[in-house]
Tab-separated table of C-alpha atoms in Angstrom:
chain	number	residue	atom	x	y	z
A	1	MET	CA	26.294	28.378	31.047
A	2	ILE	CA	25.612	24.678	31.570
A	3	LYS	CA	21.868	25.307	31.397
A	4	SER	CA	22.172	27.088	28.033
A	5	ASN	CA	24.340	24.264	26.632
A	6	ILE	CA	21.734	21.703	27.671
A	7	LEU	CA	19.001	23.769	26.018
A	8	LEU	CA	21.097	24.082	22.863
A	9	VAL	CA	21.740	20.328	22.727
A	10	GLY	CA	18.035	19.672	23.299
A	11	ALA	CA	17.022	22.074	20.530
A	12	VAL	CA	19.511	20.584	18.060
A	13	SER	CA	18.414	17.023	18.809
A	14	LEU	CA	14.772	18.045	18.427
A	15	LEU	CA	15.472	19.615	15.037
A	16	MET	CA	17.410	16.565	13.886
A	17	SER	CA	14.671	14.151	14.945
A	18	THR	CA	11.944	16.120	13.153
A	19	SER	CA	14.010	16.355	9.975
A	20	VAL	CA	14.537	12.598	9.995
A	21	LEU	CA	10.828	12.005	10.498
A	22	SER	CA	9.876	14.354	7.690
A	23	GLN	CA	11.963	12.498	5.115
A	24	GLU	CA	9.645	10.431	2.947
A	25	LYS	CA	10.314	7.770	0.374
A	26	GLN	CA	10.481	9.064	-3.132
A	27	TYR	CA	9.327	6.876	-6.008
A	28	VAL	CA	10.931	7.477	-9.384
A	29	ALA	CA	9.627	5.913	-12.581
A	30	ALA	CA	12.070	3.684	-14.441
A	31	ASP	CA	10.253	4.289	-17.724
A	32	ASP	CA	7.133	5.992	-19.045
A	33	SER	CA	4.902	2.928	-19.407
A	34	PRO	CA	1.292	3.117	-18.196
A	35	GLU	CA	2.010	0.419	-15.600
A	36	THR	CA	4.947	2.357	-14.177
A	37	ARG	CA	2.841	5.500	-13.933
A	38	LEU	CA	0.167	3.482	-12.121
A	39	CYS	CA	2.755	2.125	-9.680
A	40	VAL	CA	4.241	5.521	-8.864
A	41	THR	CA	0.796	7.053	-8.421
A	42	ALA	CA	-0.312	4.121	-6.243
A	43	ALA	CA	2.707	4.706	-4.022
A	44	ASP	CA	2.585	8.465	-3.550
A	45	GLY	CA	-0.365	9.957	-5.431
A	46	THR	CA	-3.796	11.086	-4.323
A	47	ILE	CA	-6.864	8.919	-4.876
A	48	ASN	CA	-8.106	11.334	-7.553
A	49	LYS	CA	-4.830	11.188	-9.454
A	50	PHE	CA	-4.827	7.384	-9.200
A	51	ARG	CA	-8.422	7.241	-10.439
A	52	ARG	CA	-7.450	9.312	-13.497
A	53	GLN	CA	-4.508	6.964	-14.154
A	54	VAL	CA	-6.809	3.927	-13.980
A	55	HIS	CA	-9.377	5.637	-16.212
A	56	ASN	CA	-6.724	6.453	-18.823
A	57	TYR	CA	-5.042	3.027	-18.600
A	58	GLY	CA	-6.380	1.989	-21.996
A	59	LEU	CA	-8.886	-0.701	-21.108
A	60	GLN	CA	-12.417	-0.697	-22.468
A	61	GLY	CA	-15.432	-0.749	-20.200
A	62	PRO	CA	-16.606	0.849	-16.992
A	63	LEU	CA	-14.228	2.101	-14.344
A	64	ALA	CA	-15.008	-0.858	-12.053
A	65	ILE	CA	-13.694	-3.307	-14.669
A	66	LYS	CA	-10.551	-1.235	-15.065
A	67	TYR	CA	-10.012	-1.184	-11.288
A	68	ARG	CA	-10.530	-4.961	-11.125
A	69	PHE	CA	-7.943	-5.519	-13.851
A	70	VAL	CA	-5.400	-3.167	-12.266
A	71	ALA	CA	-5.932	-4.568	-8.754
A	72	ASN	CA	-5.387	-8.163	-9.902
A	73	LYS	CA	-2.942	-7.960	-12.804
A	74	VAL	CA	-0.544	-5.036	-12.256
A	75	TYR	CA	2.645	-5.717	-10.293
A	76	CYS	CA	5.124	-3.134	-9.051
A	77	ASN	CA	8.674	-4.288	-8.226
A	78	GLY	CA	7.411	-7.849	-7.861
A	79	PHE	CA	4.487	-6.965	-5.571
A	80	ASN	CA	0.834	-6.703	-6.442
A	81	ILE	CA	-0.082	-3.023	-6.824
A	82	THR	CA	-2.425	-3.241	-3.817
A	83	GLN	CA	0.364	-4.507	-1.572
A	84	PHE	CA	2.775	-1.988	-3.114
A	85	ALA	CA	0.456	0.928	-2.270
A	86	GLU	CA	-0.052	-0.392	1.251
A	87	ASP	CA	3.690	-0.867	1.834
A	88	ALA	CA	4.296	2.670	0.567
A	89	GLY	CA	1.833	4.016	3.117
A	90	ASN	CA	-0.851	5.100	0.660
A	91	ASP	CA	-3.707	3.520	2.576
A	92	VAL	CA	-6.466	5.326	0.663
A	93	VAL	CA	-5.386	3.867	-2.682
A	94	ALA	CA	-4.705	0.465	-1.106
A	95	MET	CA	-8.209	0.322	0.395
A	96	LYS	CA	-9.748	1.263	-2.949
A	97	LEU	CA	-7.815	-1.492	-4.720
A	98	LYS	CA	-8.662	-4.063	-2.034
A	99	GLN	CA	-12.326	-3.694	-2.982
A	100	TYR	CA	-11.507	-5.193	-6.385
A	101	ARG	CA	-9.010	-7.897	-5.415
A	102	LYS	CA	-9.860	-11.528	-6.040
A	103	ASN	CA	-8.682	-13.289	-2.936
A	104	THR	CA	-8.439	-16.957	-2.156
A	105	VAL	CA	-10.243	-17.904	1.009
A	106	TYR	CA	-9.548	-21.078	2.947
A	107	ILE	CA	-12.134	-22.334	5.388
A	108	TYR	CA	-10.987	-24.747	8.056
A	109	ASP	CA	-13.403	-26.725	10.186
A	110	ILE	CA	-11.817	-26.358	13.596
A	111	ALA	CA	-14.485	-28.533	15.255
A	112	LYS	CA	-13.842	-31.458	12.934
A	113	VAL	CA	-12.511	-34.581	14.623
A	114	ASN	CA	-10.262	-36.579	12.336
A	115	HIS	CA	-10.166	-39.725	14.444
A	116	GLY	CA	-10.480	-41.063	17.946
A	117	ASN	CA	-13.057	-40.597	20.648
A	118	VAL	CA	-14.018	-37.369	22.296
A	119	ILE	CA	-15.031	-37.692	25.938
A	120	ILE	CA	-16.743	-34.784	27.634
A	121	LYS	CA	-17.190	-34.893	31.418
């Protein structure tokens, strides 16, 4: 009897843990603007669906120019769309957008001596 109760408790806890793990975030569009559709697709869409959204965004020029514009100018809930896709777990879309991001790079000279004497023994 005790053994069957332990098995039952184990089975129930296993089912509960897998149901909690299977729950995913759901992104719902606040309106029907092209930017909102891009954000929702960046969060939970496939790369092909996102590519179609970028293609149909309404910009002129090749797809690379459209990606560059979207990657640098579109913000979702206050975050850049690249960061938004990455935070949502859509790594494929995030990696695609990262190719087109304009990043600021700082280079620090770690060997630079500002003042004083360096003595090496």
